[in-house]
């Protein structure tokens, strides 16, 4: 195997590995005023009650006055809005409440309070894109390479000497001599 084949193979492997990584993550901050267990479910905006969850947590136990951060990676373009279903159980496993709320997905470093908070539980969430994903739902993939860089929106900016939509065509300059 030549050195060029090895370099190409390594670059291809790195790209494939990066593409199967999560496109982003949804972090949910839970603050409980009493000991309880919580189960979270994120559904599509027009989901029916029996539709499955896009993202689902295990049962999360919280002590009274405890704060907990739950981070869930996602591997798909996240919808602009979503349904958040919060099931709240007491220490014996009896259901205290089930709240369903429509939330808006916004990529941000700040936590946003959820509409679905209850008297026992404050909920806030934030979303972030993986460094190689961009856009409102982390749907645009762009990872800088030798022939281009990525702008803040995930668009390819061709390096000097490269052109084309994918920055994969070499520019050839004729000598002016």
Short mmCIF file of N, CA and C in Angstrom, two decimals:
data_model
loop_
_atom_site.label_atom_id
_atom_site.label_comp_id
_atom_site.label_asym_id
_atom_site.label_seq_id
_atom_site.Cartn_x
_atom_site.Cartn_y
_atom_site.Cartn_z
N UNK A 1 0.86 -1.18 0.00
CA UNK A 1 0.00 0.00 0.00
C UNK A 1 0.90 1.24 0.00
N UNK A 2 0.64 2.16 -0.92
CA UNK A 2 1.47 3.36 -1.02
C UNK A 2 1.13 4.33 0.11
N UNK A 3 1.99 5.32 0.28
CA UNK A 3 1.77 6.33 1.32
C UNK A 3 0.50 7.13 1.02
N UNK A 4 0.22 7.39 -0.28
CA UNK A 4 -0.98 8.13 -0.66
C UNK A 4 -2.25 7.33 -0.34
N UNK A 5 -2.20 6.03 -0.59
CA UNK A 5 -3.35 5.18 -0.27
C UNK A 5 -3.59 5.16 1.24
N UNK A 6 -2.51 5.09 2.01
CA UNK A 6 -2.62 5.07 3.47
C UNK A 6 -3.23 6.37 3.99
N UNK A 7 -2.77 7.51 3.45
CA UNK A 7 -3.28 8.81 3.88
C UNK A 7 -4.76 8.93 3.50
N UNK A 8 -5.10 8.52 2.27
CA UNK A 8 -6.50 8.58 1.82
C UNK A 8 -7.38 7.71 2.71
N UNK A 9 -6.93 6.49 3.01
CA UNK A 9 -7.70 5.56 3.84
C UNK A 9 -7.90 6.15 5.24
N UNK A 10 -6.85 6.73 5.82
CA UNK A 10 -6.96 7.33 7.16
C UNK A 10 -7.94 8.50 7.16
N UNK A 11 -7.89 9.33 6.11
CA UNK A 11 -8.82 10.47 6.01
C UNK A 11 -10.26 9.98 5.84
N UNK A 12 -10.45 8.95 5.03
CA UNK A 12 -11.78 8.39 4.82
C UNK A 12 -12.33 7.79 6.12
N UNK A 13 -11.50 7.06 6.84
CA UNK A 13 -11.91 6.45 8.10
C UNK A 13 -12.29 7.53 9.12
N UNK A 14 -11.50 8.60 9.20
CA UNK A 14 -11.80 9.69 10.14
C UNK A 14 -13.12 10.36 9.79
N UNK A 15 -13.39 10.54 8.50
CA UNK A 15 -14.65 11.15 8.06
C UNK A 15 -15.84 10.27 8.41
N UNK A 16 -15.73 8.98 8.13
CA UNK A 16 -16.83 8.05 8.42
C UNK A 16 -17.08 7.98 9.92
N UNK A 17 -16.01 7.91 10.71
CA UNK A 17 -16.14 7.87 12.17
C UNK A 17 -16.85 9.11 12.67
N UNK A 18 -16.49 10.28 12.13
CA UNK A 18 -17.10 11.53 12.56
C UNK A 18 -18.57 11.60 12.15
N UNK A 19 -18.92 11.03 10.99
CA UNK A 19 -20.30 11.08 10.51
C UNK A 19 -21.24 10.21 11.34
N UNK A 20 -20.75 9.12 11.93
CA UNK A 20 -21.62 8.28 12.74
C UNK A 20 -21.71 8.78 14.18
N UNK A 21 -20.89 9.77 14.52
CA UNK A 21 -20.98 10.38 15.84
C UNK A 21 -22.30 11.14 15.91
N UNK A 22 -22.72 11.48 17.11
CA UNK A 22 -23.97 12.21 17.28
C UNK A 22 -23.89 13.56 16.58
N UNK A 23 -25.03 14.00 16.02
CA UNK A 23 -25.06 15.32 15.40
C UNK A 23 -25.24 16.40 16.47
N UNK A 24 -25.70 16.02 17.65
CA UNK A 24 -25.86 16.97 18.73
C UNK A 24 -26.33 16.29 20.00
N UNK A 25 -26.63 17.10 21.01
CA UNK A 25 -27.16 16.53 22.24
C UNK A 25 -28.19 17.47 22.87
N UNK A 26 -29.13 16.87 23.55
CA UNK A 26 -30.14 17.60 24.29
C UNK A 26 -29.85 17.38 25.77
N UNK A 27 -29.63 18.47 26.49
CA UNK A 27 -29.38 18.40 27.92
C UNK A 27 -30.62 18.89 28.66
N UNK A 28 -31.05 18.12 29.63
CA UNK A 28 -32.21 18.49 30.44
C UNK A 28 -31.76 18.62 31.89
N UNK A 29 -32.07 19.78 32.49
CA UNK A 29 -31.74 20.01 33.90
C UNK A 29 -33.02 19.84 34.71
N UNK A 30 -32.95 18.97 35.70
CA UNK A 30 -34.09 18.67 36.56
C UNK A 30 -33.78 19.15 37.97
N UNK A 31 -34.71 19.88 38.57
CA UNK A 31 -34.58 20.31 39.97
C UNK A 31 -35.87 19.91 40.67
N UNK A 32 -35.74 19.02 41.66
CA UNK A 32 -36.90 18.47 42.34
C UNK A 32 -37.08 19.09 43.72
N UNK A 33 -38.34 19.36 44.10
CA UNK A 33 -38.63 19.89 45.43
C UNK A 33 -38.95 18.77 46.42
N UNK A 34 -38.98 17.53 45.92
CA UNK A 34 -39.23 16.38 46.79
C UNK A 34 -38.58 15.15 46.18
N UNK A 35 -38.41 14.10 46.98
CA UNK A 35 -37.84 12.86 46.46
C UNK A 35 -38.82 12.27 45.45
N UNK A 36 -38.32 11.94 44.28
CA UNK A 36 -39.18 11.39 43.24
C UNK A 36 -38.34 10.73 42.16
N UNK A 37 -39.03 10.07 41.25
CA UNK A 37 -38.39 9.50 40.06
C UNK A 37 -39.03 10.16 38.85
N UNK A 38 -38.23 10.34 37.81
CA UNK A 38 -38.68 11.05 36.61
C UNK A 38 -38.34 10.21 35.39
N UNK A 39 -39.25 10.20 34.43
CA UNK A 39 -38.98 9.59 33.13
C UNK A 39 -39.32 10.62 32.07
N UNK A 40 -38.39 10.83 31.13
CA UNK A 40 -38.57 11.83 30.08
C UNK A 40 -38.73 11.15 28.73
N UNK A 41 -39.55 11.74 27.88
CA UNK A 41 -39.76 11.23 26.53
C UNK A 41 -39.89 12.43 25.60
N UNK A 42 -39.12 12.44 24.52
CA UNK A 42 -39.20 13.48 23.50
C UNK A 42 -39.83 12.86 22.25
N UNK A 43 -40.91 13.50 21.77
CA UNK A 43 -41.63 12.99 20.60
C UNK A 43 -41.67 14.06 19.50
N UNK A 44 -42.01 13.60 18.29
CA UNK A 44 -42.21 14.52 17.17
C UNK A 44 -43.37 15.46 17.49
N UNK A 45 -43.40 16.65 16.85
CA UNK A 45 -44.41 17.66 17.20
C UNK A 45 -45.86 17.21 17.06
N UNK A 46 -46.18 16.35 16.10
CA UNK A 46 -47.57 15.93 15.90
C UNK A 46 -47.78 14.47 16.32
N UNK A 47 -47.03 14.04 17.30
CA UNK A 47 -47.09 12.64 17.74
C UNK A 47 -48.42 12.31 18.40
N UNK A 48 -48.84 11.10 18.21
CA UNK A 48 -50.03 10.57 18.88
C UNK A 48 -49.58 10.00 20.23
N UNK A 49 -50.50 9.83 21.18
CA UNK A 49 -50.11 9.33 22.51
C UNK A 49 -49.34 8.01 22.49
N UNK A 50 -49.64 7.10 21.57
CA UNK A 50 -48.97 5.80 21.55
C UNK A 50 -47.71 5.78 20.67
N UNK A 51 -47.39 6.89 20.01
CA UNK A 51 -46.18 6.94 19.18
C UNK A 51 -44.94 6.79 20.06
N UNK A 52 -43.91 6.18 19.50
CA UNK A 52 -42.68 5.98 20.27
C UNK A 52 -41.91 7.29 20.42
N UNK A 53 -40.99 7.29 21.36
CA UNK A 53 -40.18 8.47 21.66
C UNK A 53 -38.99 8.56 20.70
N UNK A 54 -38.64 9.79 20.30
CA UNK A 54 -37.40 10.01 19.56
C UNK A 54 -36.22 9.81 20.50
N UNK A 55 -36.34 10.36 21.69
CA UNK A 55 -35.35 10.21 22.77
C UNK A 55 -36.12 9.84 24.03
N UNK A 56 -35.54 8.95 24.83
CA UNK A 56 -36.22 8.51 26.05
C UNK A 56 -35.18 8.26 27.13
N UNK A 57 -35.49 8.69 28.34
CA UNK A 57 -34.58 8.46 29.46
C UNK A 57 -34.98 7.20 30.22
N UNK A 58 -34.06 6.69 30.98
CA UNK A 58 -34.38 5.65 31.96
C UNK A 58 -35.06 6.37 33.13
N UNK A 59 -35.50 5.63 34.11
CA UNK A 59 -36.07 6.24 35.30
C UNK A 59 -34.94 6.92 36.08
N UNK A 60 -35.12 8.19 36.38
CA UNK A 60 -34.10 9.00 37.05
C UNK A 60 -34.59 9.30 38.46
N UNK A 61 -33.81 8.89 39.47
CA UNK A 61 -34.20 9.14 40.86
C UNK A 61 -33.60 10.46 41.32
N UNK A 62 -34.41 11.29 41.97
CA UNK A 62 -33.96 12.57 42.50
C UNK A 62 -34.29 12.66 43.98
N UNK A 63 -33.32 13.11 44.77
CA UNK A 63 -33.57 13.41 46.18
C UNK A 63 -34.24 14.77 46.26
N UNK A 64 -34.82 15.08 47.39
CA UNK A 64 -35.43 16.39 47.59
C UNK A 64 -34.38 17.48 47.43
N UNK A 65 -34.72 18.53 46.72
CA UNK A 65 -33.85 19.68 46.45
C UNK A 65 -32.60 19.32 45.64
N UNK A 66 -32.64 18.23 44.92
CA UNK A 66 -31.49 17.81 44.12
C UNK A 66 -31.62 18.33 42.69
N UNK A 67 -30.48 18.69 42.12
CA UNK A 67 -30.42 19.07 40.71
C UNK A 67 -29.69 17.98 39.95
N UNK A 68 -30.19 17.63 38.79
CA UNK A 68 -29.58 16.57 37.98
C UNK A 68 -29.57 17.01 36.53
N UNK A 69 -28.48 16.73 35.84
CA UNK A 69 -28.35 17.05 34.42
C UNK A 69 -28.34 15.75 33.63
N UNK A 70 -29.24 15.64 32.67
CA UNK A 70 -29.34 14.45 31.82
C UNK A 70 -28.99 14.87 30.40
N UNK A 71 -27.97 14.26 29.83
CA UNK A 71 -27.54 14.59 28.47
C UNK A 71 -27.81 13.40 27.56
N UNK A 72 -28.51 13.65 26.46
CA UNK A 72 -28.86 12.59 25.52
C UNK A 72 -28.41 12.97 24.12
N UNK A 73 -27.51 12.20 23.53
CA UNK A 73 -27.09 12.50 22.15
C UNK A 73 -28.19 12.12 21.16
N UNK A 74 -28.24 12.86 20.04
CA UNK A 74 -29.16 12.47 18.97
C UNK A 74 -28.38 12.36 17.67
N UNK A 75 -28.87 11.50 16.78
CA UNK A 75 -28.18 11.18 15.53
C UNK A 75 -29.05 11.51 14.33
N UNK A 76 -29.81 12.58 14.41
CA UNK A 76 -30.74 12.95 13.34
C UNK A 76 -30.97 14.45 13.42
N UNK A 77 -31.43 15.07 12.33
CA UNK A 77 -31.79 16.49 12.43
C UNK A 77 -32.93 16.65 13.43
N UNK A 78 -32.72 17.48 14.42
CA UNK A 78 -33.72 17.62 15.48
C UNK A 78 -34.86 18.51 15.00
N UNK A 79 -36.12 18.15 15.29
CA UNK A 79 -37.25 18.97 14.84
C UNK A 79 -37.26 20.34 15.53
N UNK A 80 -37.80 21.33 14.83
CA UNK A 80 -37.86 22.70 15.35
C UNK A 80 -38.68 22.79 16.64
N UNK A 81 -39.70 21.99 16.73
CA UNK A 81 -40.47 21.90 17.97
C UNK A 81 -40.66 20.42 18.30
N UNK A 82 -40.94 20.14 19.56
CA UNK A 82 -41.09 18.75 19.98
C UNK A 82 -42.05 18.67 21.16
N UNK A 83 -42.53 17.48 21.39
CA UNK A 83 -43.39 17.21 22.53
C UNK A 83 -42.52 16.61 23.64
N UNK A 84 -42.59 17.19 24.83
CA UNK A 84 -41.87 16.67 25.99
C UNK A 84 -42.89 16.06 26.94
N UNK A 85 -42.74 14.76 27.18
CA UNK A 85 -43.62 14.05 28.11
C UNK A 85 -42.79 13.76 29.37
N UNK A 86 -43.28 14.23 30.51
CA UNK A 86 -42.59 14.06 31.78
C UNK A 86 -43.49 13.25 32.71
N UNK A 87 -43.02 12.07 33.10
CA UNK A 87 -43.75 11.24 34.06
C UNK A 87 -43.03 11.36 35.39
N UNK A 88 -43.79 11.66 36.43
CA UNK A 88 -43.23 11.88 37.76
C UNK A 88 -43.82 10.85 38.72
N UNK A 89 -42.94 10.14 39.45
CA UNK A 89 -43.35 9.07 40.37
C UNK A 89 -42.86 9.39 41.77
N UNK A 90 -43.64 8.98 42.79
CA UNK A 90 -43.19 9.16 44.18
C UNK A 90 -42.21 8.04 44.55
N UNK A 91 -41.72 8.08 45.77
CA UNK A 91 -40.70 7.11 46.22
C UNK A 91 -41.19 5.67 46.19
N UNK A 92 -42.50 5.45 46.28
CA UNK A 92 -43.05 4.10 46.25
C UNK A 92 -43.40 3.64 44.82
N UNK A 93 -43.19 4.49 43.84
CA UNK A 93 -43.48 4.12 42.44
C UNK A 93 -44.85 4.53 41.96
N UNK A 94 -45.63 5.19 42.80
CA UNK A 94 -46.95 5.67 42.37
C UNK A 94 -46.81 6.92 41.52
N UNK A 95 -47.59 7.01 40.46
CA UNK A 95 -47.46 8.16 39.56
C UNK A 95 -48.06 9.41 40.19
N UNK A 96 -47.25 10.46 40.29
CA UNK A 96 -47.70 11.75 40.81
C UNK A 96 -48.34 12.58 39.71
N UNK A 97 -47.71 12.57 38.53
CA UNK A 97 -48.25 13.35 37.42
C UNK A 97 -47.62 12.90 36.10
N UNK A 98 -48.28 13.30 35.03
CA UNK A 98 -47.73 13.15 33.69
C UNK A 98 -48.05 14.44 32.95
N UNK A 99 -47.02 15.18 32.61
CA UNK A 99 -47.20 16.44 31.89
C UNK A 99 -46.73 16.28 30.46
N UNK A 100 -47.49 16.83 29.54
CA UNK A 100 -47.11 16.85 28.13
C UNK A 100 -47.10 18.30 27.69
N UNK A 101 -45.99 18.73 27.12
CA UNK A 101 -45.89 20.12 26.68
C UNK A 101 -45.19 20.20 25.33
N UNK A 102 -45.51 21.24 24.59
CA UNK A 102 -44.84 21.48 23.31
C UNK A 102 -43.71 22.47 23.57
N UNK A 103 -42.51 22.09 23.18
CA UNK A 103 -41.32 22.90 23.41
C UNK A 103 -40.67 23.26 22.08
N UNK A 104 -39.88 24.32 22.07
CA UNK A 104 -39.15 24.73 20.87
C UNK A 104 -37.68 24.36 21.03
N UNK A 105 -37.11 23.84 19.96
CA UNK A 105 -35.71 23.44 19.96
C UNK A 105 -34.87 24.61 19.48
N UNK A 106 -33.94 25.06 20.30
CA UNK A 106 -33.04 26.14 19.95
C UNK A 106 -31.64 25.76 20.41
N UNK A 107 -30.69 25.80 19.48
CA UNK A 107 -29.30 25.54 19.85
C UNK A 107 -28.82 26.74 20.67
N UNK A 108 -28.39 26.48 21.90
CA UNK A 108 -28.00 27.56 22.80
C UNK A 108 -27.12 27.03 23.92
N UNK A 109 -26.30 27.91 24.47
CA UNK A 109 -25.50 27.54 25.64
C UNK A 109 -26.30 27.77 26.93
N UNK A 110 -27.40 28.52 26.83
CA UNK A 110 -28.22 28.84 27.99
C UNK A 110 -29.37 27.84 28.13
N UNK A 111 -29.70 27.50 29.36
CA UNK A 111 -30.85 26.64 29.61
C UNK A 111 -32.13 27.46 29.44
N UNK A 112 -33.14 26.85 28.82
CA UNK A 112 -34.46 27.47 28.65
C UNK A 112 -35.44 26.75 29.55
N UNK A 113 -36.27 27.47 30.30
CA UNK A 113 -37.26 26.78 31.13
C UNK A 113 -38.27 26.05 30.25
N UNK A 114 -38.63 24.86 30.65
CA UNK A 114 -39.61 24.07 29.89
C UNK A 114 -41.02 24.44 30.33
N UNK A 115 -41.92 24.45 29.38
CA UNK A 115 -43.33 24.69 29.67
C UNK A 115 -43.86 23.56 30.55
N UNK A 116 -43.28 22.36 30.41
CA UNK A 116 -43.75 21.17 31.11
C UNK A 116 -43.30 21.02 32.55
N UNK A 117 -42.81 22.08 33.19
CA UNK A 117 -42.45 21.98 34.61
C UNK A 117 -43.72 21.77 35.45
N UNK A 118 -43.54 21.24 36.66
CA UNK A 118 -44.70 21.00 37.53
C UNK A 118 -44.40 21.57 38.91
N UNK A 119 -45.35 21.40 39.84
CA UNK A 119 -45.15 21.93 41.19
C UNK A 119 -44.01 21.23 41.93
N UNK A 120 -43.68 19.99 41.54
CA UNK A 120 -42.62 19.24 42.20
C UNK A 120 -41.29 19.30 41.46
N UNK A 121 -41.34 19.71 40.21
CA UNK A 121 -40.16 19.56 39.36
C UNK A 121 -40.00 20.74 38.41
N UNK A 122 -38.83 21.39 38.49
CA UNK A 122 -38.48 22.43 37.52
C UNK A 122 -37.64 21.78 36.44
N UNK A 123 -37.98 22.06 35.18
CA UNK A 123 -37.28 21.48 34.05
C UNK A 123 -36.78 22.60 33.16
N UNK A 124 -35.54 22.49 32.73
CA UNK A 124 -34.98 23.41 31.75
C UNK A 124 -34.13 22.57 30.80
N UNK A 125 -33.94 23.05 29.59
CA UNK A 125 -33.16 22.28 28.63
C UNK A 125 -32.34 23.22 27.74
N UNK A 126 -31.33 22.65 27.14
CA UNK A 126 -30.54 23.35 26.13
C UNK A 126 -30.06 22.30 25.12
N UNK A 127 -29.75 22.77 23.96
CA UNK A 127 -29.30 21.87 22.90
C UNK A 127 -27.99 22.38 22.33
N UNK A 128 -27.16 21.45 21.93
CA UNK A 128 -25.89 21.83 21.30
C UNK A 128 -25.62 20.90 20.13
N UNK A 129 -24.94 21.44 19.13
CA UNK A 129 -24.54 20.65 17.97
C UNK A 129 -23.12 20.14 18.18
N UNK A 130 -22.84 18.96 17.68
CA UNK A 130 -21.48 18.44 17.62
C UNK A 130 -20.65 19.45 16.83
N UNK A 131 -19.34 19.61 17.11
CA UNK A 131 -18.55 20.62 16.40
C UNK A 131 -18.59 20.55 14.88
N UNK A 132 -18.91 19.43 14.29
CA UNK A 132 -18.96 19.32 12.83
C UNK A 132 -20.38 19.44 12.27
N UNK A 133 -21.36 19.78 13.12
CA UNK A 133 -22.74 19.93 12.67
C UNK A 133 -23.22 21.35 12.94
N UNK A 134 -24.05 21.86 12.03
CA UNK A 134 -24.50 23.24 12.10
C UNK A 134 -25.98 23.31 11.77
N UNK A 135 -26.57 24.46 12.04
CA UNK A 135 -27.97 24.70 11.69
C UNK A 135 -28.88 24.61 12.89
N UNK A 136 -30.13 25.03 12.68
CA UNK A 136 -31.11 25.08 13.77
C UNK A 136 -31.37 23.72 14.39
N UNK A 137 -31.29 22.65 13.61
CA UNK A 137 -31.52 21.30 14.13
C UNK A 137 -30.29 20.42 14.03
N UNK A 138 -29.11 21.05 13.90
CA UNK A 138 -27.84 20.32 13.76
C UNK A 138 -27.88 19.40 12.54
N UNK A 139 -28.50 19.86 11.47
CA UNK A 139 -28.70 19.01 10.30
C UNK A 139 -27.62 19.15 9.23
N UNK A 140 -26.79 20.19 9.28
CA UNK A 140 -25.79 20.41 8.23
C UNK A 140 -24.42 19.94 8.72
N UNK A 141 -23.83 18.99 8.00
CA UNK A 141 -22.52 18.45 8.35
C UNK A 141 -21.44 19.19 7.57
N UNK A 142 -20.41 19.64 8.25
CA UNK A 142 -19.25 20.26 7.60
C UNK A 142 -18.05 20.10 8.52
N UNK A 143 -17.02 19.47 8.02
CA UNK A 143 -15.78 19.33 8.77
C UNK A 143 -14.65 19.81 7.88
N UNK A 144 -13.91 20.80 8.36
CA UNK A 144 -12.84 21.39 7.57
C UNK A 144 -11.85 20.34 7.09
N UNK A 145 -11.30 20.58 5.91
CA UNK A 145 -10.29 19.68 5.36
C UNK A 145 -9.20 20.53 4.71
N UNK A 146 -8.30 19.89 4.01
CA UNK A 146 -7.22 20.62 3.37
C UNK A 146 -7.73 21.54 2.26
N UNK A 147 -8.90 21.27 1.68
CA UNK A 147 -9.39 22.07 0.55
C UNK A 147 -10.47 23.08 0.93
N UNK A 148 -10.93 23.08 2.18
CA UNK A 148 -11.94 24.05 2.60
C UNK A 148 -12.00 24.16 4.12
N UNK A 149 -12.62 25.26 4.56
CA UNK A 149 -12.97 25.45 5.97
C UNK A 149 -14.49 25.61 6.02
N UNK A 150 -15.04 25.65 7.21
CA UNK A 150 -16.49 25.80 7.36
C UNK A 150 -16.78 27.13 8.05
N UNK A 151 -17.81 27.84 7.56
CA UNK A 151 -18.19 29.08 8.23
C UNK A 151 -19.14 28.75 9.40
N UNK A 152 -19.63 29.78 10.08
CA UNK A 152 -20.45 29.56 11.27
C UNK A 152 -21.80 28.90 10.97
N UNK A 153 -22.20 28.88 9.71
CA UNK A 153 -23.45 28.22 9.30
C UNK A 153 -23.21 26.83 8.73
N UNK A 154 -21.94 26.41 8.64
CA UNK A 154 -21.63 25.08 8.11
C UNK A 154 -21.46 25.05 6.61
N UNK A 155 -21.32 26.21 5.99
CA UNK A 155 -21.08 26.26 4.54
C UNK A 155 -19.58 26.14 4.28
N UNK A 156 -19.24 25.44 3.19
CA UNK A 156 -17.83 25.24 2.84
C UNK A 156 -17.27 26.51 2.19
N UNK A 157 -16.11 26.93 2.67
CA UNK A 157 -15.37 28.06 2.11
C UNK A 157 -14.09 27.47 1.52
N UNK A 158 -14.00 27.49 0.19
CA UNK A 158 -12.87 26.86 -0.49
C UNK A 158 -11.56 27.54 -0.13
N UNK A 159 -10.54 26.73 0.09
CA UNK A 159 -9.19 27.23 0.33
C UNK A 159 -8.63 27.74 -0.99
N UNK A 160 -7.60 28.56 -0.90
CA UNK A 160 -6.97 29.09 -2.11
C UNK A 160 -6.50 27.93 -2.98
N UNK A 161 -6.85 28.01 -4.26
CA UNK A 161 -6.46 26.97 -5.20
C UNK A 161 -7.52 25.89 -5.39
N UNK A 162 -8.65 26.01 -4.67
CA UNK A 162 -9.73 25.01 -4.78
C UNK A 162 -11.03 25.70 -5.15
N UNK A 163 -11.91 24.98 -5.85
CA UNK A 163 -13.19 25.54 -6.27
C UNK A 163 -14.24 24.44 -6.36
N UNK A 164 -15.46 24.82 -6.69
CA UNK A 164 -16.57 23.87 -6.81
C UNK A 164 -17.41 23.87 -5.55
N UNK A 165 -18.62 23.33 -5.67
CA UNK A 165 -19.55 23.29 -4.54
C UNK A 165 -18.97 22.53 -3.36
N UNK A 166 -18.23 21.46 -3.63
CA UNK A 166 -17.61 20.65 -2.58
C UNK A 166 -16.14 21.01 -2.36
N UNK A 167 -15.66 22.06 -3.07
CA UNK A 167 -14.24 22.47 -2.99
C UNK A 167 -13.33 21.29 -3.34
N UNK A 168 -13.73 20.52 -4.32
CA UNK A 168 -12.97 19.33 -4.69
C UNK A 168 -12.34 19.42 -6.08
N UNK A 169 -12.35 20.62 -6.67
CA UNK A 169 -11.74 20.83 -7.98
C UNK A 169 -10.57 21.78 -7.85
N UNK A 170 -9.41 21.34 -8.32
CA UNK A 170 -8.21 22.18 -8.28
C UNK A 170 -8.33 23.27 -9.31
N UNK A 171 -7.94 24.48 -8.94
CA UNK A 171 -7.85 25.57 -9.91
C UNK A 171 -6.49 25.46 -10.58
N UNK A 172 -6.47 25.59 -11.88
CA UNK A 172 -5.21 25.53 -12.61
C UNK A 172 -4.95 26.91 -13.18
N UNK A 173 -3.79 27.45 -12.86
CA UNK A 173 -3.42 28.78 -13.34
C UNK A 173 -2.37 28.64 -14.42
N UNK A 174 -2.58 29.38 -15.52
CA UNK A 174 -1.58 29.36 -16.59
C UNK A 174 -0.52 30.39 -16.26
N UNK A 175 0.67 30.08 -16.65
CA UNK A 175 1.79 30.99 -16.42
C UNK A 175 1.60 32.23 -17.28
N UNK A 176 1.93 33.38 -16.74
CA UNK A 176 1.81 34.64 -17.47
C UNK A 176 3.10 35.01 -18.18
N UNK A 177 4.09 34.13 -18.21
CA UNK A 177 5.38 34.43 -18.84
C UNK A 177 5.27 34.53 -20.31
#
